Amino acid sequence: MTTITEAPALAPDGTARKLTYVKAFNEGLAQAMREDENVFVAGEDVAGYGGVFRMFDNLLDEFGPRRMIDTPISEAALVGLGVGAAARGLRPVVDLMFMDFIGVCLDQIVNQAAKMKYMFGGSVSVPLTITTASGAGLGAAAQHSQSLEAWLAHVPGLKVVMPCDAYTAKGLTVSAIRDNNPVVVMLNKVLLGSKSEVPEQIYGIPLGQAHIARQGSDVTVIALGRMVGEALAAAEELAAEGVEVEVIDPRTVQPLDTETMIASARRTNRVLVVHEAVTFGGLGAEIAAQIQDAAFDHLDAPVLRIGAPFSPVPFSPVLEKAYVPDQARIVRGCRRLLERA
Amino acid sequence: MAQRASKKSADPVANQTSAQLVRDLHERMVRIRLFETEAGKLMEAGKLPGFLHLYVGQEAVAAGVMAALRDDDQITSTHRGHGHAVAKGVSFRHMYAELYGRVTGACLGRGGSMHINDVTLGMLGANGIVGAGIPIAVGAAFAARYKDEDSVAVTFFGDGATNIGAFHEAANMAAILRLPVVFVCENNGYAEFTPQSKHMLITDVADRAAAYGMPSVIVDGMDAAAVHSAAAEAVARARAGEGPMFIEAKTYRYYDHQGVKGLRHPYRSDAEVEEWKARDAIDLLEARALADGTATRAELDDTWQRTRDEIAEAIAYAEASPLPDTADLLLNVYSG
Ligand SMILES: Cc1ncc(C[n+]2csc(CCOP(=O)(O)OP(=O)(O)O)c2C)c(N)n1
């Protein structure tokens, strides 16, 4: 795994500056644009309006209309623009607003961006970054709430990152832009306003390197994106009962750092994987299979998966709440694993 | 092969007197206006989850087109779909209950504002994906012809949506198959916060129809009667097997792209909004009706009042309705 610039450590006294997730993304993007003249941004309402989620605020003022481009509602042409420009040496950042909209431009992502380098015998690379907002929790219903990382992680040639907080949002965005491959940055809608400590200088977080968000000896919880926060809360709850949960944030789901997960499984002997996407065919299945393959003899229980039921995302808040995994379900999952041995 | 009898139903739209038509258009517009303004208030009061794309300002388009349709005619709509649903006759109760996420809603609380439908009325759904309803209407028109029925399909979409591939593919498909479908572009001048001049280089979206050999017409989208006569002609053509037609209605939305309040980023001026409001579709129709004696003030006021009462009752119904049961989380994922 290539290590890009190491992320700087945070001030140990907790005095480091805090930023919201969306501001951290914005800062990382602006710094990457300053660093490399070839980086430009295209998408619907990204320039004049600053993005419907405020992701691109103030960038038009600094970078002007040459590098901040408002496009028509034409997602296939938008991603294709990114692919062609990337093949010619630029570093496009194209925004798809809601992740669900990849449905109308999947060909450009899956059949074009992902495969160009391979099909061309390695003679070209596609340093394209696709930014988008995923996830349920805002009552945005079935066509505006999906977590489709498994679709993309399944495609050789693509990379997919899922930042869980402001710090990782900035670092993963910078790394995605610096990376020479097509990378999809899945921001989580519910996290946009959440704050955490974010260093001011530009930094990248290595793609394909998992982060141990909390150390523990009894159960490993591998949590994707927004589920990291839920897992950490669950870990606190269980700590009060003397159960030490290790929480692993893969940060990147393609490439996936299974080594860190397998090592943890060997230490704790129990593993739970949790993601927002539907359980069936989700990343949890892949992670569980890899852990069982490499650490079967160390496991006291089969790897457990928690995800959404096999249904579109419901609108009604009462159903949506029951649909998305949360702290309580993670706690119950951990208890089930502990009862097994 | 046995010869199938042609299933043609009588057209209740034909033979209306002009006074009946005016009252019909008025009633549909008032219903939309009040449904929407009340929904906006509920959203501002924090009572509704999710997104709300209000249709206020564009009423003449939904009313004018729907008054030219029968119940068995099909429509597909957009993220801004309440107006189409109301004008097609979807009940206030089902609509408000859906906005509240109640199990009594049009989508059993599963769909929300952007997916309201009523297939018994030919309302094949609002849609959260821009342009996605257009090919679906073409499919509905195909089904009508396949089944030898004389219903037509109408697809509503915005100016912005004509930049998406699905529009172009569907327009060409409808044209070459000569399907009974009417394309209605509600050109409100903006796609979200981007003015039309920045997302296409043409002034009239109707120009795009020519590329597919489809006849088109441009109408004043603030004039319900004008919209109605264009729609009636297009629908008659389609019903007669003469193929698709494109209507561009120039109109305006009064509220924000999403929600009610004005925005941090002024993408349009207050003066512009006021200019359009000065040509309000309901005011225009009322003034004309009063001037030529097709309606009295009392009759018009009565429509407003009856609608207000009906809306109050529907909101109360929605608020008193039960929430969906989480045990039914997997309901309707598959059929049968
Ligand atoms: C495929 C897709 N891309 C982007 C969006 C986000 N979006 C929702 S409404 C809208 C603007 C639509 O403009 P227009 O078609 O003119 O309709 P209007 O909102 O003006 O009624 C956009 C970009 C979406 N819902 N679907």
Coordinates of N, CA, C and O in Angstrom, one line a residue, chain A residues 186-313:
Chain A
M186 N -17.5 9.3 -0.5 CA -18.8 9.2 0.0 C -19.0 10.0 1.3 O -18.6 9.5 2.4
L187 N -19.4 11.2 1.2 CA -19.7 12.0 2.4 C -21.0 11.5 3.0 O -21.9 11.2 2.2
N188 N -21.2 11.6 4.3 CA -22.4 11.2 4.9 C -23.3 12.4 5.3 O -22.8 13.3 6.0
K189 N -24.5 12.4 4.8 CA -25.4 13.6 5.0 C -25.6 13.9 6.4 O -25.7 15.1 6.8
V190 N -25.8 12.9 7.2 CA -26.1 13.2 8.6 C -24.9 13.8 9.4 O -25.1 14.5 10.3
L191 N -23.7 13.5 8.9 CA -22.5 14.0 9.6 C -22.1 15.4 9.2 O -21.2 16.0 9.8
L192 N -22.8 16.0 8.1 CA -22.2 17.2 7.6 C -22.0 18.3 8.6 O -21.0 19.0 8.5
G193 N -22.8 18.4 9.6 CA -22.7 19.5 10.6 C -21.9 19.0 11.8 O -21.7 19.8 12.7
S194 N -21.4 17.8 11.8 CA -20.7 17.3 13.1 C -19.3 17.8 13.1 O -18.7 18.0 12.1
K195 N -18.8 18.1 14.3 CA -17.5 18.7 14.4 C -16.4 17.8 15.0 O -16.8 17.0 15.9
S196 N -15.2 17.9 14.5 CA -14.1 17.3 15.2 C -12.8 18.0 14.9 O -12.9 19.0 14.2
E197 N -11.8 17.6 15.6 CA -10.5 18.4 15.5 C -9.9 18.1 14.1 O -9.8 17.0 13.6
V198 N -9.5 19.2 13.5 CA -8.9 19.2 12.1 C -7.7 20.1 12.0 O -7.8 21.3 12.2
P199 N -6.5 19.5 11.7 CA -5.3 20.3 11.6 C -5.5 21.3 10.4 O -6.2 21.0 9.4
E200 N -4.8 22.4 10.5 CA -5.0 23.4 9.5 C -4.2 23.2 8.2 O -4.7 23.5 7.1
Q201 N -3.1 22.5 8.3 CA -2.3 22.3 7.1 C -2.9 21.2 6.2 O -3.7 20.5 6.7
I202 N -2.5 21.2 5.0 CA -3.0 20.1 4.1 C -2.4 18.8 4.5 O -1.2 18.7 4.9
Y203 N -3.2 17.8 4.6 CA -2.7 16.4 4.9 C -3.6 15.4 4.2 O -4.8 15.6 3.9
G204 N -3.0 14.3 3.9 CA -3.7 13.2 3.3 C -3.7 12.0 4.2 O -2.8 11.8 5.0
I205 N -4.8 11.3 4.2 CA -4.9 10.0 5.0 C -4.7 8.9 4.0 O -5.4 8.9 2.9
P206 N -3.8 8.0 4.2 CA -3.5 7.0 3.2 C -4.7 6.2 2.9 O -5.5 5.8 3.7
L207 N -4.9 6.0 1.6 CA -6.1 5.1 1.1 C -5.7 3.7 1.3 O -4.6 3.3 1.0
G208 N -6.6 2.9 1.9 CA -6.4 1.5 2.1 C -5.7 1.2 3.4 O -5.1 0.2 3.6
Q209 N -5.8 2.1 4.3 CA -5.2 1.9 5.7 C -6.3 2.1 6.7 O -6.8 3.3 6.8
A210 N -6.7 1.1 7.4 CA -7.7 1.2 8.4 C -7.2 1.9 9.6 O -6.0 2.0 9.9
H211 N -8.1 2.4 10.4 CA -7.8 3.2 11.6 C -8.4 2.5 12.8 O -9.6 2.2 12.8
I212 N -7.6 2.2 13.9 CA -8.2 1.6 15.1 C -8.7 2.8 15.9 O -8.0 3.6 16.5
A213 N -10.0 3.0 15.9 CA -10.6 4.2 16.5 C -10.7 4.1 18.0 O -10.7 5.1 18.7
R214 N -10.7 2.8 18.5 CA -10.7 2.6 19.9 C -10.1 1.2 20.1 O -10.4 0.3 19.4
Q215 N -9.2 1.1 21.1 CA -8.6 -0.2 21.4 C -9.4 -1.0 22.4 O -10.0 -0.4 23.3
G216 N -9.5 -2.3 22.2 CA -10.3 -3.1 23.1 C -9.8 -4.5 23.0 O -9.2 -4.9 22.0
S217 N -10.2 -5.4 23.9 CA -9.7 -6.7 23.9 C -10.8 -7.8 23.8 O -10.5 -9.0 23.5
D218 N -12.1 -7.4 23.9 CA -13.1 -8.4 23.9 C -13.9 -8.7 22.6 O -14.3 -9.8 22.4
V219 N -14.2 -7.6 21.9 CA -14.9 -7.7 20.7 C -14.3 -6.7 19.7 O -14.0 -5.6 20.1
T220 N -14.3 -7.1 18.4 CA -13.9 -6.1 17.4 C -15.2 -5.7 16.7 O -15.9 -6.5 16.2
V221 N -15.4 -4.4 16.6 CA -16.5 -3.9 15.8 C -15.9 -3.1 14.6 O -15.2 -2.1 14.8
I222 N -16.2 -3.6 13.4 CA -15.7 -2.9 12.2 C -16.8 -2.1 11.7 O -17.9 -2.7 11.3
A223 N -16.7 -0.8 11.6 CA -17.8 0.1 11.3 C -17.5 1.0 10.1 O -16.4 1.5 10.1
L224 N -18.4 1.1 9.2 CA -18.2 2.0 8.0 C -18.9 3.3 8.2 O -20.1 3.4 8.5
G225 N -18.2 4.4 7.8 CA -18.7 5.7 7.7 C -19.4 6.2 9.0 O -18.8 6.1 10.1
R226 N -20.6 6.6 8.9 CA -21.4 7.1 10.0 C -21.5 6.1 11.1 O -21.7 6.4 12.3
M227 N -21.4 4.8 10.8 CA -21.5 3.8 11.9 C -20.3 3.8 12.9 O -20.4 3.2 13.9
V228 N -19.2 4.4 12.5 CA -18.1 4.5 13.4 C -18.5 5.2 14.7 O -18.3 4.7 15.8
G229 N -19.3 6.3 14.6 CA -19.7 7.0 15.8 C -20.7 6.2 16.6 O -20.6 6.2 17.9
E230 N -21.6 5.5 15.9 CA -22.5 4.6 16.7 C -21.7 3.5 17.4 O -22.0 3.1 18.5
A231 N -20.7 3.0 16.7 CA -19.9 1.9 17.3 C -19.1 2.4 18.5 O -19.0 1.7 19.6
L232 N -18.6 3.6 18.4 CA -17.8 4.2 19.6 C -18.8 4.4 20.8 O -18.4 4.1 21.9
A233 N -20.0 4.9 20.5 CA -21.0 5.1 21.6 C -21.3 3.7 22.2 O -21.4 3.6 23.4
A234 N -21.5 2.7 21.3 CA -21.8 1.4 21.8 C -20.7 0.9 22.7 O -20.9 0.2 23.8
A235 N -19.4 1.2 22.3 CA -18.3 0.7 23.0 C -18.2 1.3 24.4 O -17.9 0.7 25.4
E236 N -18.6 2.6 24.5 CA -18.6 3.3 25.8 C -19.7 2.7 26.7 O -19.4 2.4 27.9
E237 N -20.8 2.4 26.1 CA -21.9 1.7 26.9 C -21.4 0.4 27.4 O -21.6 0.1 28.6
L238 N -20.8 -0.4 26.6 CA -20.3 -1.7 27.1 C -19.1 -1.6 28.0 O -19.0 -2.5 28.9
A239 N -18.4 -0.6 27.9 CA -17.2 -0.4 28.8 C -17.7 -0.3 30.2 O -17.0 -0.7 31.2
A240 N -18.8 0.4 30.4 CA -19.4 0.5 31.7 C -19.7 -0.8 32.4 O -19.8 -1.0 33.6
E241 N -19.9 -1.8 31.5 CA -20.1 -3.2 32.0 C -18.8 -4.0 32.0 O -18.9 -5.3 32.2
G242 N -17.7 -3.4 31.7 CA -16.5 -4.1 31.8 C -16.1 -4.8 30.5 O -15.2 -5.6 30.4
V243 N -16.9 -4.6 29.4 CA -16.5 -5.2 28.1 C -15.7 -4.2 27.3 O -16.2 -3.0 27.1
E244 N -14.6 -4.6 26.8 CA -13.7 -3.7 26.0 C -13.9 -4.0 24.6 O -13.5 -5.0 24.1
V245 N -14.5 -3.0 23.9 CA -14.7 -3.2 22.4 C -13.6 -2.4 21.6 O -13.3 -1.3 21.9
E246 N -13.1 -3.1 20.7 CA -12.2 -2.5 19.7 C -13.0 -2.0 18.5 O -13.7 -2.8 18.0
V247 N -12.8 -0.7 18.1 CA -13.6 -0.2 17.0 C -12.6 0.1 15.9 O -11.6 0.8 16.0
I248 N -12.9 -0.5 14.7 CA -12.0 -0.3 13.6 C -12.8 0.4 12.5 O -13.9 0.1 12.1
D249 N -12.2 1.5 12.0 CA -12.8 2.3 10.9 C -11.9 2.0 9.6 O -10.8 2.5 9.5
P250 N -12.5 1.3 8.7 CA -11.6 1.0 7.5 C -11.3 2.2 6.7 O -10.3 2.2 6.0
R251 N -12.0 3.3 6.8 CA -11.8 4.6 6.1 C -12.0 4.4 4.6 O -12.6 5.2 4.0
T252 N -11.3 3.4 4.1 CA -11.4 3.1 2.6 C -12.0 1.8 2.5 O -11.5 0.8 3.1
V253 N -13.0 1.6 1.7 CA -13.6 0.3 1.5 C -13.1 -0.4 0.3 O -13.2 -1.6 0.1
Q254 N -12.5 0.4 -0.6 CA -11.7 -0.2 -1.7 C -10.6 0.7 -2.0 O -10.8 1.9 -2.4
P255 N -9.3 0.3 -1.8 CA -8.9 -0.9 -1.2 C -9.2 -1.1 0.2 O -9.3 -0.1 1.0
L256 N -9.4 -2.3 0.7 CA -9.8 -2.6 2.0 C -8.7 -3.2 2.8 O -8.0 -4.1 2.4
D257 N -8.4 -2.5 3.9 CA -7.2 -3.0 4.8 C -7.7 -4.1 5.7 O -8.0 -4.0 6.8
T258 N -7.7 -5.3 5.1 CA -8.2 -6.5 5.9 C -7.1 -6.9 6.9 O -7.5 -7.5 7.9
E259 N -5.9 -6.6 6.6 CA -4.8 -7.0 7.6 C -5.1 -6.5 9.0 O -5.0 -7.2 9.9
T260 N -5.4 -5.2 9.1 CA -5.7 -4.6 10.4 C -6.9 -5.3 11.1 O -6.8 -5.6 12.3
M261 N -7.9 -5.6 10.3 CA -9.1 -6.3 10.8 C -8.7 -7.7 11.3 O -9.2 -8.2 12.3
I262 N -8.0 -8.4 10.5 CA -7.6 -9.8 10.8 C -6.8 -9.9 12.1 O -7.0 -10.7 13.0
A263 N -5.8 -8.9 12.2 CA -5.0 -8.9 13.4 C -5.9 -8.6 14.6 O -5.7 -9.3 15.7
S264 N -6.8 -7.8 14.5 CA -7.7 -7.5 15.6 C -8.6 -8.7 15.9 O -8.7 -9.0 17.1
A265 N -9.1 -9.4 14.9 CA -9.9 -10.6 15.1 C -9.1 -11.6 15.9 O -9.6 -12.3 16.8
R266 N -7.8 -11.7 15.6 CA -6.9 -12.7 16.3 C -6.8 -12.3 17.8 O -6.6 -13.2 18.6
R267 N -6.8 -11.0 18.1 CA -6.7 -10.6 19.5 C -8.0 -10.7 20.2 O -8.0 -11.1 21.4
T268 N -9.1 -10.3 19.6 CA -10.4 -10.3 20.4 C -11.2 -11.5 20.2 O -12.1 -11.8 21.0
N269 N -11.0 -12.2 19.1 CA -11.7 -13.5 18.8 C -13.2 -13.4 18.5 O -13.9 -14.4 18.4
R270 N -13.7 -12.1 18.4 CA -15.1 -11.9 18.1 C -15.2 -10.7 17.2 O -14.6 -9.7 17.6
V271 N -15.9 -10.8 16.2 CA -16.0 -9.7 15.2 C -17.4 -9.4 14.8 O -18.2 -10.3 14.4
L272 N -17.8 -8.1 14.8 CA -19.0 -7.6 14.3 C -18.7 -6.6 13.2 O -17.9 -5.7 13.4
V273 N -19.4 -6.7 12.1 CA -19.3 -5.7 11.1 C -20.6 -4.9 11.0 O -21.6 -5.5 10.9
V274 N -20.5 -3.6 10.9 CA -21.7 -2.8 10.8 C -21.6 -1.7 9.7 O -20.6 -1.0 9.6
H275 N -22.7 -1.7 8.9 CA -22.7 -0.6 7.9 C -24.2 -0.3 7.7 O -25.1 -1.0 8.0
E276 N -24.4 0.9 7.1 CA -25.7 1.4 6.8 C -26.4 0.8 5.6 O -27.6 0.7 5.5
A277 N -25.6 0.3 4.7 CA -26.2 -0.3 3.5 C -26.9 -1.6 3.8 O -26.7 -2.2 4.9
V278 N -27.7 -2.1 2.9 CA -28.4 -3.4 3.2 C -27.4 -4.5 3.5 O -26.3 -4.5 2.8
T279 N -27.7 -5.4 4.4 CA -26.8 -6.4 4.8 C -26.5 -7.3 3.6 O -25.3 -7.7 3.4
F280 N -27.5 -7.7 2.9 CA -27.3 -8.7 1.8 C -26.3 -8.2 0.7 O -26.6 -7.1 0.1
G281 N -25.3 -8.9 0.5 CA -24.3 -8.5 -0.5 C -23.5 -7.2 -0.2 O -22.9 -6.6 -1.0
G282 N -23.6 -6.8 1.1 CA -22.9 -5.6 1.5 C -21.4 -5.9 1.8 O -20.9 -7.1 1.8
L283 N -20.7 -4.9 2.2 CA -19.2 -5.0 2.5 C -19.1 -6.0 3.7 O -18.0 -6.6 3.8
G284 N -20.1 -6.1 4.6 CA -20.0 -7.0 5.7 C -19.7 -8.4 5.3 O -18.9 -9.1 6.0
A285 N -20.3 -8.8 4.2 CA -20.1 -10.2 3.7 C -18.7 -10.4 3.3 O -18.1 -11.4 3.6
E286 N -18.1 -9.4 2.6 CA -16.7 -9.5 2.2 C -15.8 -9.6 3.4 O -14.9 -10.4 3.5
I287 N -16.0 -8.7 4.3 CA -15.1 -8.6 5.5 C -15.2 -9.9 6.3 O -14.2 -10.4 6.7
A288 N -16.5 -10.3 6.5 CA -16.6 -11.6 7.3 C -15.9 -12.7 6.6 O -15.3 -13.5 7.3
A289 N -16.1 -12.8 5.3 CA -15.4 -13.9 4.6 C -13.9 -13.9 4.7 O -13.3 -14.9 5.0
Q290 N -13.4 -12.7 4.6 CA -11.9 -12.6 4.6 C -11.4 -12.9 6.0 O -10.4 -13.6 6.2
I291 N -12.1 -12.5 7.0 CA -11.7 -12.8 8.4 C -11.8 -14.3 8.7 O -10.9 -14.9 9.3
Q292 N -12.9 -14.8 8.3 CA -13.0 -16.3 8.5 C -12.0 -17.1 7.8 O -11.4 -18.1 8.3
D293 N -11.6 -16.6 6.6 CA -10.6 -17.3 5.8 C -9.2 -17.2 6.6 O -8.5 -18.2 6.6
A294 N -8.9 -16.1 7.1 CA -7.6 -15.9 7.7 C -7.5 -16.1 9.2 O -6.4 -16.3 9.7
A295 N -8.6 -16.1 9.9 CA -8.5 -16.1 11.3 C -9.5 -17.1 11.9 O -9.9 -17.0 13.1
F296 N -9.9 -18.1 11.1 CA -11.0 -19.0 11.6 C -10.6 -19.6 12.9 O -11.5 -19.7 13.9
D297 N -9.4 -20.1 13.1 CA -9.0 -20.8 14.3 C -9.0 -19.9 15.5 O -9.0 -20.3 16.7
H298 N -9.1 -18.6 15.3 CA -9.0 -17.6 16.5 C -10.4 -17.2 16.9 O -10.6 -16.5 17.9
L299 N -11.4 -17.6 16.1 CA -12.8 -17.0 16.4 C -13.5 -17.9 17.4 O -13.5 -19.1 17.3
D300 N -14.2 -17.2 18.3 CA -15.0 -17.9 19.3 C -16.5 -17.9 18.8 O -17.3 -18.5 19.5
A301 N -16.8 -17.2 17.7 CA -18.1 -17.1 17.2 C -18.0 -16.7 15.7 O -17.0 -16.1 15.3
P302 N -19.0 -17.1 14.9 CA -19.0 -16.6 13.5 C -19.0 -15.1 13.5 O -19.6 -14.5 14.4
V303 N -18.4 -14.5 12.5 CA -18.5 -13.1 12.3 C -19.9 -12.6 12.1 O -20.6 -13.3 11.3
L304 N -20.3 -11.6 12.8 CA -21.7 -11.2 12.8 C -21.8 -9.9 11.9 O -20.9 -9.1 12.0
R305 N -22.9 -9.8 11.2 CA -23.1 -8.6 10.4 C -24.3 -7.8 10.8 O -25.3 -8.5 11.1
I306 N -24.2 -6.5 10.8 CA -25.4 -5.7 11.0 C -25.5 -4.7 9.9 O -24.5 -4.0 9.6
G307 N -26.6 -4.6 9.3 CA -26.8 -3.6 8.2 C -28.3 -3.3 8.1 O -29.1 -3.7 9.0
A308 N -28.7 -2.8 7.0 CA -30.1 -2.5 6.8 C -30.9 -3.7 6.3 O -30.3 -4.6 5.7
P309 N -32.2 -3.8 6.6 CA -33.0 -4.8 6.0 C -33.0 -4.7 4.5 O -32.7 -3.7 3.9
F310 N -33.4 -5.8 3.9 CA -33.4 -5.8 2.4 C -34.6 -5.1 1.8 O -35.6 -5.7 1.3
S311 N -34.6 -3.8 1.9 CA -35.7 -3.0 1.5 C -35.1 -1.6 1.1 O -34.0 -1.2 1.5
P312 N -35.8 -0.9 0.2 CA -35.4 0.5 -0.1 C -35.5 1.3 1.2 O -36.2 0.9 2.2
V313 N -34.9 2.5 1.3 CA -34.9 3.3 2.5 C -36.3 3.9 2.6 O -36.8 4.5 1.7

